[in-house]
Amino acid sequence: MTFQAATATPRRAMTPAAFVRGVVAAYARYGRDAAEALGKGQVSEDLVQSGDGRVTAAQFEALAGHAMRELDDEALGWFSRRLPWGTYGMLCRASITAPNLEVALKRWCRHHRLLTEDVLFELAVGDETATISIREQRDLGALREFCLVTLLRYVLGFSCWAVDSAIALRAAEFPFAEPGHVSVYPTIFCKSLSFDATGAHIVFDKHYLSLPLTRSAADLDSMLKGALRLTVLPYRRDRLLVERVRRVLRNGRGRSLGAEDVASELALSTRTMHRRLREEATSLRDLKEEAKFELAKQELMRGRAPIKRIAEIAGFRNEKSFSRAFRTWTGASPREFRGRYR
């Protein structure tokens, strides 16, 4: 498996040369020559030594895949013992029969300890977010960044594939200094990044955990034939996008949020947001109307604020336009609705 971003196109050179050097370092650890692997990836020696060089996903897949087989170590020298070729496939098999993503990730965290105790995966669930963390049990040395980034991309890539949905990260944190190739991190993870943190963490909306796993054993067999492409699959559909838009609109509480404002909150382009909402058979306009109605209904049910104030909270210019819209939604005026609820 590799860690190229799920949103990147396969031909775009995004993987930094620093990670290529991580593969070369694995060969050095085992006293082997990396020349054949570099040839498989069509990676020149000049690029290996480049401070700002990049390779494509296809190049890195060819390089890393050959190295993992030739060295018989899917961990590429990170840990105190090698992880033979097929190890992470076994981890996928142990997780794929889970009823939902939360159970699958708990299995991943638990079973990864059978592979190595040099690092430990942990899943924590809060009121709104879920966090996957890696706790380091030994000094990973010069391979620390390469190891932690790859491990997080492994579990994130598998999760996206298993539930057939892009998983939008809210934040990603790393326990090392900001690298020179930091420009690739927003593509690999997200825009909200922290370095010199207490540990390696990725944070996302906890509602992804309830998504059912949609893959069968046959799907897994097919995926594992090209497992190195697992985290480069172009997951475009976010199965929680509609709910994420709703949350942004609810939190606005009367503020006039344009498409650019909402898209920015979601770390998407406006065009991408509109396209993905169409794919989910809805639109920003429809969701705005829904949000206005839900907010107005909640305020009316509380029974305290004047109708004029509720109109402002719901984002209407005046009480008259609010009353007209509310009657369209419910067949009753705001005052009639409040009276019936009481």
XYZ file of N, CA and C in Angstrom, residues 57-298:
726
model
N 2.125 8.750 -8.237
C 1.609 7.610 -7.478
C 2.032 6.303 -8.128
N 1.951 6.238 -9.463
C 2.313 5.005 -10.169
C 3.786 4.667 -9.955
N 4.639 5.682 -9.993
C 6.070 5.443 -9.763
C 6.312 4.907 -8.359
N 5.694 5.541 -7.380
C 5.939 5.115 -6.007
C 5.350 3.728 -5.735
N 4.184 3.436 -6.323
C 3.598 2.109 -6.173
C 4.537 1.030 -6.706
N 5.109 1.296 -7.895
C 6.027 0.321 -8.489
C 7.273 0.152 -7.620
N 7.815 1.265 -7.135
C 9.013 1.234 -6.301
C 8.746 0.516 -4.980
N 7.726 0.956 -4.252
C 7.451 0.397 -2.931
C 6.987 -1.052 -3.025
N 6.157 -1.339 -4.029
C 5.684 -2.706 -4.187
C 6.815 -3.684 -4.429
N 7.753 -3.304 -5.281
C 8.910 -4.170 -5.540
C 9.752 -4.328 -4.277
N 9.932 -3.228 -3.551
C 10.744 -3.275 -2.338
C 10.110 -4.184 -1.280
N 8.804 -4.076 -1.098
C 8.134 -4.900 -0.088
C 8.260 -6.385 -0.402
N 8.167 -6.712 -1.674
C 8.305 -8.120 -2.066
C 9.760 -8.580 -1.955
N 10.663 -7.764 -2.477
C 12.062 -8.170 -2.511
C 12.644 -8.280 -1.101
N 12.266 -7.354 -0.236
C 12.765 -7.376 1.144
C 11.872 -8.218 2.053
N 10.715 -8.632 1.530
C 9.713 -9.376 2.304
C 9.405 -8.641 3.611
N 9.147 -7.329 3.468
C 8.852 -6.497 4.645
C 7.931 -5.358 4.220
N 6.638 -5.478 4.561
C 5.699 -4.417 4.232
C 5.903 -3.177 5.094
N 6.668 -3.308 6.182
C 6.964 -2.155 7.025
C 8.202 -1.402 6.551
N 8.906 -1.948 5.557
C 10.073 -1.281 4.958
C 11.080 -0.812 6.005
N 11.355 -1.706 6.960
C 12.429 -1.438 7.909
C 12.081 -0.564 9.088
N 10.794 -0.233 9.284
C 10.436 0.678 10.378
C 10.551 0.020 11.738
N 10.205 -1.267 11.796
C 9.996 -1.908 13.089
C 11.140 -2.851 13.461
N 11.078 -3.351 14.687
C 12.149 -4.216 15.196
C 12.149 -5.590 14.527
N 11.058 -5.933 13.854
C 11.063 -7.156 13.044
C 10.294 -6.873 11.761
N 10.582 -7.621 10.734
C 9.926 -7.382 9.450
C 8.480 -7.883 9.473
N 7.649 -7.284 8.636
C 6.275 -7.724 8.443
C 6.190 -8.328 7.043
N 6.145 -9.649 6.926
C 6.209 -10.305 5.615
C 5.132 -9.828 4.651
N 5.423 -9.989 3.371
C 4.495 -9.583 2.319
C 3.132 -10.247 2.555
N 2.058 -9.465 2.539
C 0.710 -9.972 2.789
C 0.195 -9.684 4.185
N 1.049 -9.097 5.026
C 0.653 -8.859 6.415
C -0.534 -7.900 6.509
N -0.471 -6.781 5.806
C -1.567 -5.821 5.898
C -2.823 -6.324 5.192
N -2.652 -7.218 4.216
C -3.814 -7.871 3.627
C -4.548 -8.696 4.664
N -3.797 -9.375 5.521
C -4.398 -10.145 6.602
C -5.149 -9.227 7.565
N -4.589 -8.051 7.824
C -5.247 -7.091 8.709
C -6.562 -6.615 8.097
N -6.569 -6.401 6.778
C -7.807 -6.020 6.088
C -8.852 -7.126 6.213
N -8.427 -8.382 6.053
C -9.366 -9.506 6.154
C -9.977 -9.590 7.549
N -9.191 -9.276 8.562
C -9.691 -9.341 9.936
C -10.709 -8.248 10.212
N -10.691 -7.166 9.418
C -11.560 -6.016 9.675
C -12.778 -5.973 8.766
N -12.722 -6.615 7.597
C -13.733 -6.415 6.563
C -15.093 -6.982 6.927
N -15.171 -7.924 7.841
C -16.463 -8.518 8.195
C -17.203 -7.731 9.275
N -16.638 -6.628 9.706
C -17.285 -5.802 10.744
C -18.580 -5.200 10.203
N -19.583 -4.970 11.062
C -20.853 -4.401 10.592
C -20.776 -2.928 10.229
N -19.833 -2.199 10.839
C -19.691 -0.778 10.514
C -18.229 -0.365 10.705
N -17.952 0.887 10.363
C -16.567 1.346 10.383
C -16.001 1.378 11.794
N -16.802 1.716 12.784
C -16.279 1.775 14.153
C -15.747 0.416 14.599
N -16.511 -0.629 14.356
C -16.064 -1.966 14.744
C -14.829 -2.362 13.938
N -14.816 -2.013 12.641
C -13.664 -2.344 11.794
C -12.394 -1.676 12.313
N -12.496 -0.401 12.712
C -11.322 0.315 13.198
C -10.867 -0.207 14.555
N -11.806 -0.606 15.388
C -11.422 -1.196 16.667
C -10.663 -2.501 16.442
N -11.112 -3.273 15.463
C -10.391 -4.500 15.127
C -9.005 -4.175 14.586
N -8.925 -3.169 13.721
C -7.634 -2.765 13.145
C -6.655 -2.405 14.261
N -7.122 -1.595 15.203
C -6.254 -1.171 16.310
C -5.811 -2.365 17.150
N -6.742 -3.259 17.435
C -6.421 -4.412 18.279
C -5.496 -5.396 17.570
N -5.804 -5.703 16.317
C -5.032 -6.716 15.599
C -3.662 -6.214 15.147
N -3.508 -4.888 15.013
C -2.200 -4.363 14.631
C -1.163 -4.680 15.703
N -1.609 -4.851 16.937
C -0.680 -5.208 18.023
C -0.088 -6.593 17.814
N -0.806 -7.442 17.062
C -0.270 -8.769 16.765
C 0.883 -8.677 15.773
N 0.893 -7.613 14.983
C 1.953 -7.431 13.990
C 3.213 -6.872 14.638
N 3.018 -5.866 15.478
C 4.153 -5.216 16.152
C 3.643 -4.429 17.342
N 4.457 -4.296 18.356
C 4.140 -3.423 19.483
C 5.058 -2.202 19.484
N 5.785 -2.009 18.383
C 6.624 -0.817 18.269
C 5.770 0.444 18.174
N 4.584 0.301 17.569
C 3.605 1.388 17.534
C 2.239 0.791 17.860
N 1.379 1.586 18.486
C 0.048 1.125 18.850
C -0.995 2.071 18.263
N -1.984 1.513 17.569
C -3.111 2.293 17.060
C -4.160 2.424 18.158
N -4.785 3.593 18.231
C -5.852 3.819 19.205
C -6.972 4.617 18.551
N -8.226 4.252 18.857
C -9.405 4.972 18.373
C -10.125 5.578 19.573
N -10.340 6.888 19.532
C -11.075 7.583 20.592
C -12.274 8.284 19.968
N -13.435 8.158 20.604
C -14.671 8.746 20.088
C -15.176 9.790 21.070
N -15.348 11.027 20.585
C -15.861 12.114 21.411
C -17.297 12.437 21.076
N -17.771 13.601 21.513
C -19.149 14.006 21.270
C -19.423 14.225 19.788
N -18.442 14.799 19.077
C -18.638 15.109 17.664
C -17.601 14.459 16.758
N -16.449 14.131 17.291
C -15.356 13.660 16.438
C -14.831 12.302 16.880
N -14.129 11.674 15.951
C -13.385 10.442 16.235
C -11.922 10.710 15.904
N -11.020 10.118 16.678
C -9.593 10.336 16.481
C -8.864 9.008 16.418
N -8.078 8.833 15.366
C -7.182 7.686 15.276
C -5.784 8.186 15.614
N -5.149 7.561 16.588
C -3.828 7.978 17.046
C -2.841 6.829 16.928
N -1.574 7.190 16.823
C -0.498 6.203 16.852
C 0.405 6.535 18.025
N 0.546 5.595 18.921
C 1.438 5.771 20.073
C 2.749 5.038 19.791
N 3.851 5.782 19.823
C 5.166 5.188 19.524
C 5.743 4.536 20.776
N 6.139 3.278 20.641
C 6.707 2.517 21.741
C 8.225 2.388 21.653
N 8.784 2.824 20.517
C 10.231 2.793 20.349
C 10.638 3.945 19.445
N 11.910 4.267 19.449
C 12.436 5.338 18.618
C 12.440 4.879 17.158
N 11.693 5.574 16.312
C 11.627 5.218 14.901
C 12.750 5.851 14.089
N 13.547 6.687 14.724
C 14.729 7.243 14.084
C 14.420 8.064 12.851
N 15.299 7.936 11.858
C 15.185 8.745 10.644
C 13.955 8.396 9.822
N 13.365 7.224 10.061
C 12.201 6.785 9.289
C 10.884 7.203 9.948
N 10.958 8.034 10.974
C 9.761 8.361 11.749
C 8.646 8.965 10.899
N 8.961 10.004 10.140
C 7.925 10.640 9.324
C 7.354 9.660 8.306
N 8.226 8.979 7.580
C 7.805 8.035 6.560
C 6.882 6.974 7.158
N 7.236 6.467 8.322
C 6.451 5.431 8.984
C 5.081 5.958 9.414
N 5.035 7.057 10.149
C 3.778 7.544 10.703
C 2.814 8.012 9.611
N 3.345 8.713 8.623
C 2.492 9.170 7.528
C 1.901 7.976 6.787
N 2.734 6.974 6.504
C 2.262 5.810 5.766
C 1.228 5.034 6.561
N 1.459 4.825 7.839
C 0.511 4.079 8.665
C -0.851 4.777 8.731
N -0.847 6.097 8.857
C -2.115 6.823 8.886
C -2.822 6.753 7.542
N -2.043 6.812 6.449
C -2.649 6.686 5.133
C -3.183 5.270 4.908
N -2.514 4.248 5.437
C -3.012 2.880 5.337
C -4.419 2.774 5.920
N -4.555 3.190 7.189
C -5.836 3.000 7.867
C -6.905 3.906 7.274
N -6.539 5.119 6.849
C -7.507 6.017 6.234
C -7.932 5.486 4.872
N -6.961 5.027 4.076
C -7.284 4.492 2.757
C -8.176 3.267 2.844
N -7.874 2.361 3.755
C -8.713 1.175 3.930
C -10.117 1.579 4.357
N -10.220 2.548 5.260
C -11.525 2.983 5.749
C -12.371 3.566 4.627
N -11.769 4.408 3.795
C -12.503 5.000 2.666
C -12.996 3.901 1.722
N -12.111 2.955 1.428
C -12.487 1.860 0.531
C -13.601 1.006 1.144
N -13.495 0.713 2.427
C -14.432 -0.201 3.080
C -15.854 0.352 3.116
N -15.998 1.669 3.322
C -17.337 2.262 3.387
C -17.706 2.969 2.089
N -16.819 2.889 1.086
C -17.050 3.507 -0.221
C -17.407 4.979 -0.094
N -16.567 5.697 0.651
C -16.805 7.123 0.852
C -15.504 7.827 1.183
N -15.337 9.015 0.623
C -14.247 9.862 1.100
C -14.530 10.225 2.551
N -13.503 10.191 3.387
C -13.647 10.586 4.788
C -12.911 11.913 4.963
N -13.676 12.967 5.161
C -13.090 14.307 5.264
C -12.482 14.493 6.647
N -11.184 14.735 6.679
C -10.515 14.942 7.960
C -10.728 16.370 8.449
N -10.952 16.504 9.741
C -11.038 17.836 10.349
C -9.656 18.355 10.716
N -8.760 17.456 11.064
C -7.411 17.874 11.468
C -6.469 16.688 11.373
N -5.178 16.993 11.241
C -4.118 15.980 11.276
C -2.941 16.578 12.040
N -2.380 15.791 12.963
C -1.281 16.274 13.817
C -0.135 15.283 13.772
N 1.083 15.829 13.863
C 2.281 14.997 13.757
C 3.302 15.419 14.809
N 4.037 14.444 15.353
C 4.958 14.750 16.456
C 6.361 15.133 16.009
N 6.502 15.546 14.754
C 7.810 15.960 14.257
C 7.710 17.372 13.678
N 8.866 17.962 13.432
C 8.892 19.335 12.914
C 8.313 19.391 11.506
N 7.812 20.550 11.135
C 7.252 20.732 9.793
C 8.314 20.427 8.744
N 8.061 19.473 7.841
C 9.074 19.109 6.849
C 9.143 20.110 5.700
N 10.214 20.054 4.957
C 10.373 20.960 3.826
C 9.355 20.721 2.731
N 8.836 19.503 2.646
C 7.839 19.168 1.628
C 6.424 19.257 2.197
N 6.202 20.169 3.145
C 4.910 20.286 3.818
C 3.783 20.589 2.836
N 4.103 21.140 1.665
C 3.057 21.506 0.700
C 2.238 20.315 0.242
N 2.766 19.097 0.387
C 2.026 17.918 -0.037
C 1.027 17.453 1.030
N 1.194 17.879 2.256
C 0.364 17.379 3.359
C -1.120 17.720 3.230
N -1.494 18.940 2.792
C -2.933 19.204 2.636
C -3.602 18.258 1.644
N -2.862 17.794 0.652
C -3.421 16.852 -0.311
C -3.484 15.451 0.275
N -2.456 15.074 1.004
C -2.425 13.738 1.616
C -3.440 13.633 2.746
N -3.598 14.721 3.515
C -4.475 14.675 4.684
C -5.553 15.749 4.604
N -5.263 16.961 5.061
C -6.258 18.037 5.080
C -5.524 19.357 5.273
N -6.281 20.451 5.278
C -5.666 21.770 5.416
C -5.300 22.107 6.854
N -6.026 21.539 7.808
C -5.784 21.847 9.226
C -4.693 20.921 9.761
N -3.457 21.419 9.786
C -2.295 20.614 10.135
C -1.579 21.193 11.353
N -1.014 20.309 12.166
C -0.174 20.729 13.293
C 1.062 19.845 13.335
N 2.211 20.473 13.572
C 3.460 19.738 13.712
C 4.032 19.988 15.112
N 5.027 19.207 15.481
C 5.563 19.244 16.846
C 4.444 19.005 17.859
N 3.484 18.155 17.488
C 2.367 17.826 18.357
C 2.770 16.712 19.329
N 1.863 16.344 20.206
C 2.155 15.312 21.202
C 2.177 13.915 20.596
N 1.595 13.757 19.410
C 1.572 12.451 18.762
C 1.006 12.566 17.366
N 0.877 11.419 16.687
C 0.306 11.373 15.346
C -1.186 11.087 15.454
N -2.019 11.989 14.914
C -3.470 11.855 15.034
C -4.143 12.312 13.751
N -5.245 11.659 13.400
C -6.161 12.197 12.397
C -7.541 12.257 13.028
N -8.275 13.359 12.761
C -9.557 13.624 13.407
C -10.616 13.797 12.330
N -11.782 13.158 12.527
C -12.867 13.253 11.557
C -14.206 13.176 12.272
N -15.269 13.492 11.551
C -16.626 13.462 12.100
C -16.955 12.036 12.548
N -17.444 11.904 13.775
C -17.681 10.564 14.320
C -18.805 9.825 13.595
N -19.656 10.552 12.844
C -20.758 9.895 12.151
C -20.273 8.950 11.049
N -19.029 9.147 10.578
C -18.492 8.181 9.611
C -18.411 6.783 10.233
N -18.236 6.714 11.539
C -18.077 5.418 12.211
C -19.310 4.542 12.079
N -20.471 5.160 11.916
C -21.710 4.373 11.829
C -21.991 3.872 10.417
N -21.189 4.290 9.426
C -21.416 3.819 8.059
C -21.153 2.321 7.974
N -22.032 1.589 7.294
C -21.797 0.141 7.148
C -20.684 -0.144 6.152
N -19.976 -1.237 6.358
C -18.980 -1.673 5.386
C -19.707 -2.282 4.196
N -19.370 -1.818 3.015
C -20.110 -2.217 1.812
C -19.360 -3.244 0.979
N -18.222 -3.704 1.444
C -17.382 -4.595 0.643
C -17.531 -6.061 1.065
N -17.495 -6.943 0.082
C -17.574 -8.377 0.335
C -16.174 -8.981 0.345
N -16.101 -10.264 0.704
C -14.820 -10.973 0.679
C -14.269 -11.013 -0.739
N -15.164 -11.152 -1.732
C -14.722 -11.158 -3.133
C -14.153 -9.800 -3.524
N -14.797 -8.722 -3.041
C -14.267 -7.377 -3.299
C -12.865 -7.237 -2.714
N -12.673 -7.777 -1.521
C -11.373 -7.686 -0.857
C -10.316 -8.451 -1.634
N -10.670 -9.651 -2.124
C -9.721 -10.425 -2.926
C -9.279 -9.631 -4.146
N -10.231 -8.978 -4.793
C -9.919 -8.177 -5.973
C -9.051 -6.980 -5.607
N -9.388 -6.301 -4.505
C -8.611 -5.128 -4.087
C -7.175 -5.510 -3.750
N -7.001 -6.645 -3.071
C -5.672 -7.025 -2.615
C -4.733 -7.378 -3.772
N -5.301 -7.663 -4.938
C -4.445 -7.920 -6.105
C -3.706 -6.656 -6.524
N -4.265 -5.519 -6.160
C -3.596 -4.237 -6.440
C -3.641 -3.359 -5.207
N -3.272 -3.939 -4.061
C -3.444 -3.232 -2.782
C -2.668 -1.932 -2.704
N -1.585 -1.816 -3.455
C -0.812 -0.577 -3.394
C -1.581 0.611 -3.956
N -2.663 0.326 -4.687
C -3.494 1.425 -5.198
C -4.602 1.794 -4.234
N -4.659 1.126 -3.086
C -5.757 1.315 -2.142
C -5.995 2.772 -1.797
N -4.935 3.504 -1.485
C -5.127 4.884 -1.034
C -4.964 5.912 -2.148
N -4.941 5.460 -3.409
C -4.954 6.431 -4.501
C -6.272 6.387 -5.248
N -7.208 5.550 -4.807
C -8.505 5.496 -5.453
C -9.193 6.853 -5.332
N -9.760 7.346 -6.446
C -10.352 8.693 -6.433
C -11.725 8.707 -5.778
N -11.757 8.637 -4.460
C -13.044 8.696 -3.761
C -13.588 10.112 -3.852
N -14.626 10.264 -4.657
C -15.223 11.578 -4.861
C -16.466 11.757 -4.000
N -17.180 10.673 -3.723
C -18.457 10.775 -3.020
C -18.248 10.701 -1.519
N -18.636 11.767 -0.855
C -18.593 11.804 0.604
C -20.003 11.523 1.099
N -20.201 10.372 1.700
C -21.544 9.963 2.093
C -22.085 10.774 3.270
N -21.273 11.641 3.846
C -21.741 12.534 4.908
C -21.743 13.992 4.470
N -21.535 14.254 3.180
C -21.425 15.643 2.740
C -22.701 16.425 3.035
N -23.858 15.841 2.765
C -25.115 16.547 3.007
C -25.239 16.915 4.480
N -24.911 15.981 5.371
C -24.998 16.274 6.800
C -23.982 17.332 7.209
N -22.810 17.331 6.587
C -21.794 18.338 6.908
C -22.267 19.727 6.475
N -22.919 19.817 5.310
C -23.468 21.098 4.853
C -24.555 21.561 5.822
N -25.419 20.636 6.226
C -26.472 20.990 7.190
C -25.873 21.569 8.463
N -24.794 20.982 8.945
C -24.187 21.434 10.184
C -23.636 22.858 10.033
N -22.991 23.134 8.909
C -22.469 24.484 8.658
C -23.605 25.491 8.646
N -24.686 25.146 7.976
C -25.820 26.066 7.886
C -26.485 26.264 9.245
N -26.627 25.202 10.033
C -27.217 25.338 11.365
C -26.380 26.248 12.254
N -25.070 26.068 12.168
C -24.178 26.868 13.001
C -24.170 28.335 12.594
N -24.626 28.618 11.365
C -24.671 30.003 10.891
C -25.676 30.850 11.645
N -26.805 30.265 12.057
C -27.843 30.931 12.842
C -28.118 32.369 12.393
N -28.685 32.480 11.196
C -29.099 33.793 10.726
C -28.090 34.508 9.852
N -26.825 34.084 9.906
C -25.826 34.711 9.029
C -26.108 34.328 7.587
N -25.920 35.260 6.689
C -26.119 34.985 5.272
C -24.876 34.294 4.721
N -24.954 32.983 4.582
C -23.817 32.201 4.102
C -23.964 31.920 2.612
N -23.002 32.392 1.836
C -22.998 32.103 0.416
C -22.360 30.758 0.131
N -22.405 30.350 -1.126
C -21.806 29.064 -1.514
C -20.318 29.038 -1.195
N -19.644 30.187 -1.380
C -18.208 30.243 -1.105
C -17.929 30.039 0.384
N -18.790 30.610 1.235
C -18.616 30.460 2.685
C -18.761 29.000 3.107
N -19.804 28.346 2.602
C -20.063 26.950 2.971
C -18.951 26.052 2.447
N -18.561 26.259 1.183
C -17.509 25.428 0.584
C -16.200 25.587 1.335
N -15.896 26.809 1.769
C -14.662 27.051 2.522
C -14.659 26.286 3.829
N -15.807 26.256 4.514
C -15.919 25.509 5.767
C -15.681 24.022 5.553
N -16.023 23.541 4.361
C -15.879 22.117 4.048
C -14.547 21.790 3.405
N -13.708 22.818 3.190
C -12.410 22.644 2.524
C -12.593 22.062 1.125
N -13.622 22.566 0.410
C -13.884 22.151 -0.964
C -13.965 23.393 -1.847
N -13.796 23.197 -3.137
C -14.083 24.291 -4.059
C -15.603 24.387 -4.211
N -16.074 25.571 -4.592
C -17.516 25.759 -4.765
C -18.063 24.812 -5.819
N -17.329 24.682 -6.923
C -17.780 23.808 -8.012
C -17.895 22.361 -7.538
N -16.877 21.904 -6.790
C -16.898 20.520 -6.296
C -18.065 20.296 -5.348
N -18.306 21.262 -4.459
C -19.422 21.126 -3.518
C -20.748 20.997 -4.255
N -20.982 21.883 -5.232
C -22.246 21.832 -5.979
C -22.376 20.501 -6.726
N -21.280 20.042 -7.326
C -21.335 18.794 -8.094
C -21.652 17.611 -7.185
N -21.005 17.561 -6.037
C -21.230 16.421 -5.141
C -22.624 16.451 -4.528
N -23.162 17.643 -4.289
C -24.538 17.718 -3.798
C -25.517 17.249 -4.864
N -25.247 17.573 -6.125
C -26.102 17.066 -7.210
C -26.063 15.544 -7.250
N -24.880 14.985 -7.032
C -24.753 13.529 -7.017
C -25.568 12.910 -5.889
N -25.798 13.684 -4.828
C -26.602 13.214 -3.710
C -28.068 13.654 -3.852
N -28.439 14.089 -5.065
C -29.826 14.447 -5.397
C -30.366 15.591 -4.552
N -29.515 16.576 -4.260
C -29.976 17.763 -3.541
C -29.169 18.963 -4.026
N -29.363 20.103 -3.390
C -28.657 21.325 -3.774
C -28.452 22.174 -2.535
N -27.551 23.145 -2.633
C -27.324 24.054 -1.510
C -28.579 24.861 -1.222
N -29.281 25.249 -2.260
C -30.520 26.023 -2.072
C -31.532 25.220 -1.258
N -31.724 23.948 -1.611
C -32.675 23.115 -0.881
C -32.257 22.945 0.581
N -30.956 22.752 0.795
C -30.469 22.559 2.165
C -30.577 23.835 2.986
N -30.416 24.985 2.327
C -30.603 26.265 3.028
C -32.050 26.419 3.482
N -32.993 26.074 2.597
C -34.404 26.159 2.956
C -34.716 25.230 4.116
N -34.165 24.025 4.048
C -34.372 23.056 5.120
C -33.826 23.578 6.452
N -32.626 24.183 6.389
C -31.999 24.696 7.609
C -32.820 25.840 8.203
N -33.336 26.716 7.341
C -34.167 27.818 7.819
C -35.411 27.288 8.528
N -36.042 26.289 7.917
C -37.259 25.726 8.498
C -36.972 25.077 9.850
N -35.920 24.279 9.928
C -35.600 23.591 11.179
C -35.277 24.588 12.288
N -34.529 25.635 11.942
C -34.168 26.635 12.938
C -35.398 27.399 13.417
N -36.257 27.780 12.456
C -37.472 28.508 12.821
C -38.375 27.640 13.689
N -38.513 26.383 13.320
C -39.378 25.470 14.074
C -38.877 25.297 15.511
N -37.571 25.158 15.665
C -37.007 25.011 17.007
C -37.283 26.239 17.861
